[in-house]
Coordinates of C-alpha atoms and ligand atoms in Angstrom, one line a residue:
M82 CA 7.1 62.8 -39.3
Y83 CA 5.2 64.2 -42.3
D84 CA 2.6 66.9 -42.0
Y85 CA 0.3 65.0 -44.3
L86 CA -0.1 61.5 -45.6
I87 CA -2.2 61.7 -48.8
V88 CA -4.0 58.6 -49.8
G89 CA -4.6 58.7 -53.5
S90 CA -2.6 60.3 -56.3
G91 CA -5.6 61.4 -58.4
L92 CA -6.4 65.0 -59.0
Y93 CA -7.7 65.7 -55.5
G94 CA -4.6 64.3 -53.9
A95 CA -2.2 65.9 -56.4
V96 CA -3.7 69.4 -55.9
F97 CA -3.5 69.1 -52.1
A98 CA 0.0 67.7 -52.2
H99 CA 1.2 70.4 -54.5
E100 CA -0.3 73.3 -52.5
A101 CA 0.9 71.8 -49.1
K102 CA 4.4 71.5 -50.4
K103 CA 4.3 75.0 -51.7
V104 CA 3.6 76.4 -48.2
G105 CA 6.4 74.4 -46.7
K106 CA 4.6 71.3 -45.4
S107 CA 6.0 67.9 -45.8
V108 CA 3.9 65.4 -47.6
L109 CA 3.9 61.7 -48.5
V110 CA 1.5 60.5 -51.3
I111 CA 0.6 56.8 -51.5
D112 CA -1.5 55.0 -54.1
K113 CA -2.4 51.4 -54.3
R114 CA -2.2 51.4 -58.1
P115 CA 1.2 51.0 -59.9
N116 CA 0.7 54.5 -61.4
I117 CA -0.1 58.1 -60.4
A118 CA -2.9 60.2 -61.6
G119 CA -5.9 58.1 -60.5
N120 CA -8.6 57.9 -63.1
V121 CA -7.1 60.5 -65.4
Y122 CA -4.0 58.3 -66.0
T123 CA -3.0 58.0 -69.6
E124 CA -0.6 55.3 -70.9
D125 CA 1.6 55.6 -74.1
V126 CA 0.8 52.9 -76.7
E127 CA 2.5 53.4 -80.1
G128 CA 2.7 57.2 -79.5
I129 CA -1.0 57.4 -78.6
H130 CA -2.1 58.6 -75.1
V131 CA -4.6 55.9 -74.1
H132 CA -7.0 57.0 -71.4
K133 CA -6.7 53.8 -69.4
Y134 CA -9.6 54.5 -66.9
G135 CA -12.0 56.0 -69.4
A136 CA -12.0 59.0 -71.7
H137 CA -11.4 62.3 -70.0
I138 CA -12.1 65.6 -71.5
F139 CA -11.3 68.6 -69.4
H140 CA -14.0 71.3 -69.4
T141 CA -14.9 74.1 -67.0
N142 CA -16.5 77.5 -66.6
N143 CA -14.4 78.1 -63.5
T144 CA -11.6 80.6 -64.4
E145 CA -9.8 80.0 -61.1
V146 CA -9.7 76.3 -61.9
W147 CA -8.6 76.9 -65.5
N148 CA -5.8 79.3 -64.4
Y149 CA -4.7 76.7 -61.8
I150 CA -4.5 73.7 -64.0
T151 CA -2.9 75.4 -67.0
Q152 CA 0.2 75.9 -64.8
F153 CA 0.9 72.2 -65.2
A154 CA 0.0 71.7 -68.9
T155 CA -0.9 73.4 -72.1
F156 CA -4.3 72.3 -73.3
N157 CA -5.1 71.6 -77.0
R158 CA -8.3 72.7 -78.8
F159 CA -10.1 69.4 -78.6
T160 CA -13.9 69.8 -78.4
N161 CA -16.0 66.9 -77.4
S162 CA -18.6 66.0 -80.1
P163 CA -19.6 62.4 -79.7
V164 CA -21.6 60.6 -82.4
A165 CA -24.5 58.3 -81.4
N166 CA -24.9 55.0 -83.3
Y167 CA -28.4 53.6 -83.1
K168 CA -28.5 50.3 -85.0
G169 CA -26.2 51.7 -87.7
E170 CA -28.0 55.1 -87.9
L171 CA -25.7 58.0 -86.9
F172 CA -26.9 61.0 -84.9
S173 CA -25.0 64.1 -83.6
L174 CA -24.7 64.7 -79.9
P175 CA -25.6 66.5 -77.7
F176 CA -29.2 67.0 -78.8
N177 CA -29.1 69.9 -81.3
M178 CA -30.4 70.9 -84.8
Y179 CA -28.2 68.3 -86.5
T180 CA -29.8 65.6 -84.3
F181 CA -33.4 66.9 -84.8
N182 CA -32.9 67.2 -88.6
K183 CA -31.7 63.6 -88.8
M184 CA -34.4 62.3 -86.5
W185 CA -37.4 64.2 -87.9
G186 CA -36.3 65.9 -91.1
V187 CA -37.0 69.3 -89.5
V188 CA -35.1 72.2 -90.9
T189 CA -35.8 75.2 -88.7
P190 CA -35.5 75.6 -85.0
E191 CA -39.3 76.5 -84.9
E192 CA -40.1 73.1 -86.5
A193 CA -37.8 71.3 -84.1
E194 CA -39.4 73.1 -81.1
A195 CA -42.9 72.2 -82.3
K196 CA -42.0 68.5 -82.6
I197 CA -40.5 68.5 -79.1
A198 CA -43.5 70.4 -77.7
E199 CA -45.9 67.9 -79.3
Q200 CA -44.0 64.9 -77.8
R201 CA -43.5 66.5 -74.4
K202 CA -47.3 66.7 -73.9
E203 CA -47.4 63.1 -72.5
I204 CA -45.6 64.4 -69.4
T205 CA -47.8 66.4 -67.1
G206 CA -46.5 67.9 -63.9
E207 CA -42.9 67.8 -62.6
P208 CA -40.9 64.9 -64.1
K209 CA -40.5 62.3 -61.4
N210 CA -37.6 60.2 -62.8
L211 CA -35.1 60.1 -65.7
E212 CA -37.6 58.8 -68.2
E213 CA -40.1 61.6 -67.6
Q214 CA -37.3 64.2 -67.5
A215 CA -35.8 63.0 -70.8
I216 CA -39.2 63.0 -72.6
S217 CA -40.0 66.4 -71.2
L218 CA -36.6 67.7 -72.5
V219 CA -36.5 66.2 -76.0
G220 CA -39.6 64.0 -76.6
R221 CA -40.2 60.3 -76.9
D222 CA -38.4 59.6 -80.2
I223 CA -35.1 60.8 -79.0
Y224 CA -35.7 59.2 -75.6
E225 CA -36.3 55.8 -77.3
K226 CA -33.4 55.9 -79.8
L227 CA -30.7 57.9 -78.0
I228 CA -31.3 57.8 -74.3
K229 CA -33.2 54.7 -73.0
G230 CA -30.8 51.9 -74.1
Y231 CA -27.6 53.8 -73.4
T232 CA -28.7 54.9 -69.9
E233 CA -30.0 51.5 -68.9
K234 CA -26.7 49.9 -70.0
Q235 CA -24.7 52.6 -68.3
W236 CA -26.6 52.5 -65.0
G237 CA -28.0 48.9 -65.0
R238 CA -31.3 50.3 -63.9
D239 CA -34.6 51.2 -65.5
C240 CA -34.9 54.8 -66.5
K241 CA -38.0 55.1 -64.3
E242 CA -35.8 54.2 -61.3
L243 CA -33.1 56.7 -62.0
P244 CA -33.0 60.3 -60.7
S245 CA -33.8 63.0 -63.3
F246 CA -30.7 65.1 -62.7
I247 CA -28.4 62.7 -64.6
I248 CA -30.0 63.6 -67.9
K249 CA -29.9 67.3 -67.1
R250 CA -26.1 67.1 -67.6
L251 CA -26.7 67.0 -71.3
P252 CA -27.4 70.2 -73.2
V253 CA -30.4 70.6 -75.6
R254 CA -29.9 73.2 -78.2
L255 CA -31.9 74.7 -81.1
T256 CA -28.7 75.6 -82.9
F257 CA -26.2 73.7 -85.1
D258 CA -23.7 73.1 -82.4
N259 CA -22.1 69.7 -81.6
N260 CA -20.0 70.8 -78.7
Y261 CA -21.0 68.4 -75.9
F262 CA -20.2 70.8 -73.1
N263 CA -21.4 74.3 -72.4
A264 CA -18.0 75.2 -71.1
L265 CA -15.9 78.3 -71.5
Y266 CA -12.7 76.3 -71.4
Q267 CA -12.1 72.9 -72.8
G268 CA -9.3 70.6 -74.1
I269 CA -6.8 67.8 -73.5
P270 CA -3.4 68.4 -71.8
V271 CA -0.7 68.2 -74.5
G272 CA 1.6 65.3 -73.5
G273 CA -1.1 63.5 -71.7
Y274 CA -2.8 63.7 -68.2
T275 CA -0.1 61.6 -66.6
K276 CA 2.6 64.1 -67.5
M277 CA 0.3 66.9 -66.1
V278 CA -0.1 65.1 -62.8
E279 CA 3.7 64.3 -62.7
N280 CA 4.3 68.1 -62.9
M281 CA 1.9 68.6 -60.0
L282 CA 3.7 66.1 -57.9
E283 CA 7.2 67.3 -58.8
G284 CA 9.6 67.0 -55.8
I285 CA 7.0 65.1 -53.8
E286 CA 7.6 61.6 -52.4
V287 CA 5.2 59.1 -53.9
R288 CA 4.9 55.5 -53.0
L289 CA 3.0 53.4 -55.5
N290 CA 1.6 49.8 -55.1
T291 CA 0.8 50.8 -51.5
D292 CA -2.6 50.0 -50.1
Y293 CA -3.4 52.2 -47.2
F294 CA -5.5 49.6 -45.4
E295 CA -2.7 47.0 -45.6
H296 CA -0.3 49.2 -43.7
K297 CA -2.8 51.6 -41.9
A298 CA -1.2 51.7 -38.5
A299 CA 2.3 52.1 -39.8
L300 CA 1.3 54.8 -42.3
D301 CA -0.8 56.7 -39.8
A302 CA 2.1 56.8 -37.5
L303 CA 4.2 58.6 -40.2
A304 CA 2.0 61.8 -40.4
E305 CA 0.2 64.4 -38.3
K306 CA -2.9 64.2 -40.6
V307 CA -4.3 62.1 -43.4
V308 CA -6.1 63.3 -46.5
Y309 CA -8.0 60.2 -47.7
T310 CA -9.4 60.1 -51.3
G311 CA -10.5 56.5 -51.5
P312 CA -14.0 55.2 -51.0
I313 CA -15.5 56.5 -47.8
D314 CA -17.3 53.2 -46.9
A315 CA -14.0 51.3 -47.3
Y316 CA -12.4 53.6 -44.8
F317 CA -14.9 52.4 -42.2
D318 CA -14.6 48.8 -43.3
F319 CA -18.1 48.9 -44.7
K320 CA -19.6 48.7 -41.2
L321 CA -22.8 50.5 -42.1
G322 CA -23.2 48.6 -45.4
T323 CA -21.7 49.1 -48.9
L324 CA -22.4 52.2 -51.0
E325 CA -23.3 51.3 -54.5
Y326 CA -21.1 52.2 -57.5
R327 CA -21.1 51.5 -61.2
S328 CA -18.0 50.0 -62.5
V329 CA -16.7 50.0 -66.1
R330 CA -14.6 47.4 -67.9
F331 CA -12.5 48.4 -70.9
E332 CA -11.5 46.1 -73.8
N333 CA -8.6 47.8 -75.5
E334 CA -7.4 46.9 -79.0
L335 CA -4.4 48.1 -81.0
L336 CA -5.4 48.1 -84.7
D337 CA -3.0 48.2 -87.6
I338 CA -5.2 50.8 -89.4
P339 CA -5.0 54.6 -89.2
N340 CA -8.7 55.3 -88.7
F341 CA -11.4 53.1 -87.1
Q342 CA -14.4 55.4 -86.5
G343 CA -13.3 58.9 -87.4
N344 CA -14.2 60.3 -84.0
A345 CA -12.9 60.1 -80.4
A346 CA -16.3 58.8 -79.1
V347 CA -19.1 56.9 -80.6
N348 CA -22.0 56.0 -78.3
Y349 CA -23.9 52.8 -79.0
T350 CA -27.4 53.8 -77.9
D351 CA -29.4 50.6 -78.6
R352 CA -30.0 48.1 -75.8
E353 CA -28.6 45.1 -77.8
T354 CA -25.0 46.1 -78.4
P355 CA -23.3 45.1 -75.1
W356 CA -20.8 48.0 -74.9
T357 CA -21.9 51.6 -74.2
R358 CA -19.3 53.3 -76.3
I359 CA -16.1 53.0 -78.3
I360 CA -13.3 55.4 -77.7
E361 CA -10.6 55.9 -80.4
H362 CA -7.9 57.6 -78.3
K363 CA -5.8 59.2 -81.1
W364 CA -8.6 61.7 -82.0
F365 CA -8.2 63.5 -78.7
E366 CA -5.0 64.7 -80.2
F367 CA -6.1 64.9 -83.8
G368 CA -4.4 61.7 -84.8
K369 CA -0.9 63.2 -84.4
D370 CA 2.1 62.2 -82.4
A371 CA 4.2 64.6 -80.3
N372 CA 6.1 65.8 -83.4
G373 CA 2.9 66.5 -85.4
N374 CA 3.2 63.4 -87.6
D375 CA 0.2 61.2 -88.5
L376 CA 0.0 58.1 -86.4
P377 CA -0.2 54.9 -88.5
K378 CA -2.0 52.7 -86.0
T379 CA -5.0 53.3 -83.7
V380 CA -6.1 52.1 -80.2
I381 CA -9.8 51.6 -79.5
S382 CA -11.5 50.9 -76.2
R383 CA -14.9 49.3 -75.9
E384 CA -16.5 50.3 -72.7
Y385 CA -18.8 47.9 -70.8
S386 CA -20.7 49.2 -67.8
S387 CA -21.2 46.8 -64.8
E388 CA -22.5 46.8 -61.2
W389 CA -19.6 47.2 -58.8
K390 CA -18.7 44.4 -56.5
P391 CA -15.9 44.3 -53.9
G392 CA -12.6 44.1 -55.7
D393 CA -13.7 46.0 -58.8
E394 CA -12.7 49.7 -59.4
P395 CA -15.5 51.9 -58.2
Y396 CA -16.1 54.5 -60.9
Y397 CA -19.4 56.2 -60.6
P398 CA -21.2 56.8 -57.3
V399 CA -24.9 56.0 -57.6
N400 CA -26.3 59.2 -56.2
D401 CA -29.9 58.0 -55.6
E402 CA -31.9 58.4 -52.4
K403 CA -31.0 55.1 -50.8
N404 CA -27.2 55.7 -51.3
G405 CA -27.5 59.3 -50.3
K406 CA -28.9 58.3 -46.9
L407 CA -26.2 55.8 -46.3
Y408 CA -23.5 58.3 -47.4
A409 CA -25.0 60.8 -44.9
E410 CA -24.4 58.3 -42.1
Y411 CA -20.8 57.7 -43.2
K412 CA -20.3 61.4 -43.4
K413 CA -21.2 61.7 -39.7
L414 CA -18.5 59.1 -38.9
A415 CA -16.0 61.0 -41.1
E416 CA -16.7 64.2 -39.3
A417 CA -15.8 62.6 -36.0
E418 CA -12.3 61.6 -37.3
T419 CA -10.2 64.5 -36.3
K420 CA -7.0 63.4 -37.9
V421 CA -8.5 62.5 -41.3
I422 CA -9.9 64.6 -44.1
F423 CA -12.1 62.9 -46.7
G424 CA -12.0 64.3 -50.2
G425 CA -12.5 63.7 -53.9
R426 CA -15.0 61.7 -55.9
L427 CA -14.9 58.6 -53.7
G428 CA -14.1 60.2 -50.4
E429 CA -17.2 62.5 -50.8
Y430 CA -19.2 60.0 -52.9
K431 CA -20.0 62.7 -55.4
Y432 CA -20.4 62.6 -59.2
Y433 CA -17.7 65.2 -59.6
D434 CA -16.0 66.2 -62.9
M435 CA -12.3 67.0 -62.9
D436 CA -12.8 70.7 -62.5
A437 CA -15.1 70.2 -59.5
V438 CA -12.6 68.0 -57.9
I439 CA -9.9 70.6 -58.4
A440 CA -12.2 73.3 -57.0
S441 CA -13.0 71.2 -54.0
A442 CA -9.3 70.4 -53.3
L443 CA -8.5 74.1 -53.6
D444 CA -11.2 74.9 -51.1
L445 CA -9.7 72.5 -48.7
C446 CA -6.3 74.1 -49.2
K447 CA -7.7 77.5 -48.3
K448 CA -9.2 76.1 -45.1
E449 CA -6.4 73.8 -44.1
L450 CA -3.1 75.3 -45.2
Ligands
FAD743 P1 -9.4 59.3 -58.3 O1 -8.9 59.7 -59.6 O2 -10.3 58.1 -58.3 O3 -8.2 59.0 -57.4 C1 -8.3 58.3 -56.2 C2 -7.0 57.5 -56.0 O4 -7.0 56.9 -54.7 C3 -6.9 56.4 -57.0 O5 -5.6 56.5 -57.7 C4 -6.9 55.1 -56.1 O6 -6.0 54.1 -56.6 C5 -6.4 55.7 -54.8 N1 -6.9 54.8 -53.7 C6 -8.1 54.5 -53.4 N2 -8.1 53.7 -52.3 C7 -6.8 53.6 -51.9 C8 -6.2 52.9 -50.8 N3 -6.9 52.1 -50.0 N4 -4.9 52.9 -50.7 C9 -4.1 53.7 -51.6 N5 -4.7 54.4 -52.6 C10 -6.0 54.3 -52.8 N6 -14.4 64.2 -65.5 C11 -14.3 65.2 -66.4 O7 -14.1 66.4 -66.1 N7 -14.4 65.0 -67.8 C12 -14.5 63.7 -68.3 O8 -14.6 63.5 -69.5 C13 -14.6 62.6 -67.4 N8 -14.8 61.3 -67.8 C14 -14.8 60.3 -66.9 C15 -15.0 59.0 -67.4 C16 -15.0 58.0 -66.5 C17 -15.2 56.6 -67.0 C18 -14.9 58.2 -65.1 C19 -15.0 57.1 -64.1 C20 -14.8 59.5 -64.6 C21 -14.7 60.6 -65.5 N9 -14.6 61.9 -65.1 C22 -14.5 62.9 -66.0 C23 -14.4 62.2 -63.6 C24 -13.0 62.2 -63.1 O9 -12.4 61.0 -63.3 C25 -12.9 62.6 -61.7 O10 -13.6 63.8 -61.4 C26 -11.5 62.7 -61.1 O11 -10.6 61.8 -61.7 C27 -11.5 62.4 -59.6 O12 -10.3 62.6 -59.0 P2 -10.1 62.0 -57.5 O13 -8.7 62.4 -57.1 O14 -11.2 62.4 -56.6 O15 -10.3 60.4 -57.6
UDP744 N1 -26.8 59.8 -72.1 C1 -27.6 59.2 -73.0 N2 -27.2 59.0 -74.3 C2 -26.0 59.3 -74.7 C3 -25.1 60.0 -73.8 C4 -25.5 60.2 -72.5 O1 -28.8 58.9 -72.7 O2 -25.6 59.0 -75.9 C5 -27.3 60.0 -70.8 C6 -26.9 58.9 -69.8 O3 -28.0 58.7 -68.9 C7 -25.7 59.4 -69.1 C8 -26.1 60.9 -69.0 O4 -26.8 61.2 -70.2 O5 -25.6 58.8 -67.8 C9 -24.9 61.8 -68.8 O6 -24.0 61.6 -69.8 P1 -22.5 62.0 -69.7 O7 -21.9 61.8 -71.0 O8 -22.5 63.4 -69.1 O9 -22.0 61.0 -68.7 P2 -20.5 60.7 -68.2 O10 -20.2 59.3 -68.8 O11 -19.6 61.7 -68.7 O12 -20.5 60.7 -66.7

């Protein structure tokens, strides 16, 4: 009999498994995928760590989380600074003096501020949705060229129907600073995320290609308690209805050239280009292999956003009012399950970044172990 069955070998499951083992508990980790690490899984292609389930840049202001995760990997100095491509015109992201200079020709922060202030005037009162929030943050020109098309492709919804908090994730700066994140710590684990999660799961029994629901009774019988990190609605067989997710499809290509776009991420912010962005994975590690040699080839991934339907990978919870209410109902059911703990991005239906998932798993460890 195991003390814990952990469903999901993503970061949440891996942190809990590691900590439980450390205090002498016996744990079994299962995952329905053929690989560990959940969405942070990286696969080696021609010496390049390909982020198979989407580009992942670790960033945090939480020193406890940083000290925790750096036990398992050394992080490189990668700083995320995506470029926006609007119909062939390139802009720096996030919104900063380089962006404002290219957009309006302004040179000083004062001129940029005046331009934004003038364009913000059309919004009176508290912004009610993403469109109003965006215009009130950076003005209509930037909204039209760099936000509207990208956001509507990513979320499959009109900007007027999306919550304003989504856009508040992006910094707006009156300085020349292309660092996408306002984070004290940032980087990519040297050797790839998969290696990092392997280190977390060292000495722990992991069964891959194992879907919890296909063997639920038998698996439940193996452990005192279950930590479940899959979608909360799937656990209850969708009996209250399905929560909505956004899914993403990646088209990967190995190219026999050393440099496709000169940057890890280029966002295509117009409405017509069908993909949202192209990731060129080698630039997360400066185009070098493990021995510091230049890599001759490159792997790119075009990212297409789509509405989730049963059978697809659920990537982004849609944290709007309707889904929030349905989640609250599922949460009540979850709280009534005494043997099962629900955690992680899908288990809690929350738009968590990696650091928040680690923090949340560490909180659980403090309470549970
Ligand atoms: P997951 O990694 O989803 O792990 C859940 C695991 O449970 C999966 O392996 C799944 O196969 C398994 N599972 C589910 N159901 C079952 C079942 N029935 N039986 C068995 N196993 C099951 N965060 C950042 O900090 N920086 C970024 O740059 C960033 N970029 C992102 C880009 C994309 C495209 C996406 C989707 C997310 C991004 N994130 C980023 C968020 C990050 O991926 C998550 O915070 C983190 O991976 C969540 O970990 P988790 O363990 O909760 O979930
Ligand atoms: N966004 C945008 N244009 C961009 C990049 C982002 O309008 O070029 C908006 C979009 O609505 C997105 C939000 O900003 O959902 C948050 O972006 P972030 O990169 O944080 O999203 P992630 O893909 O990391 O979850």
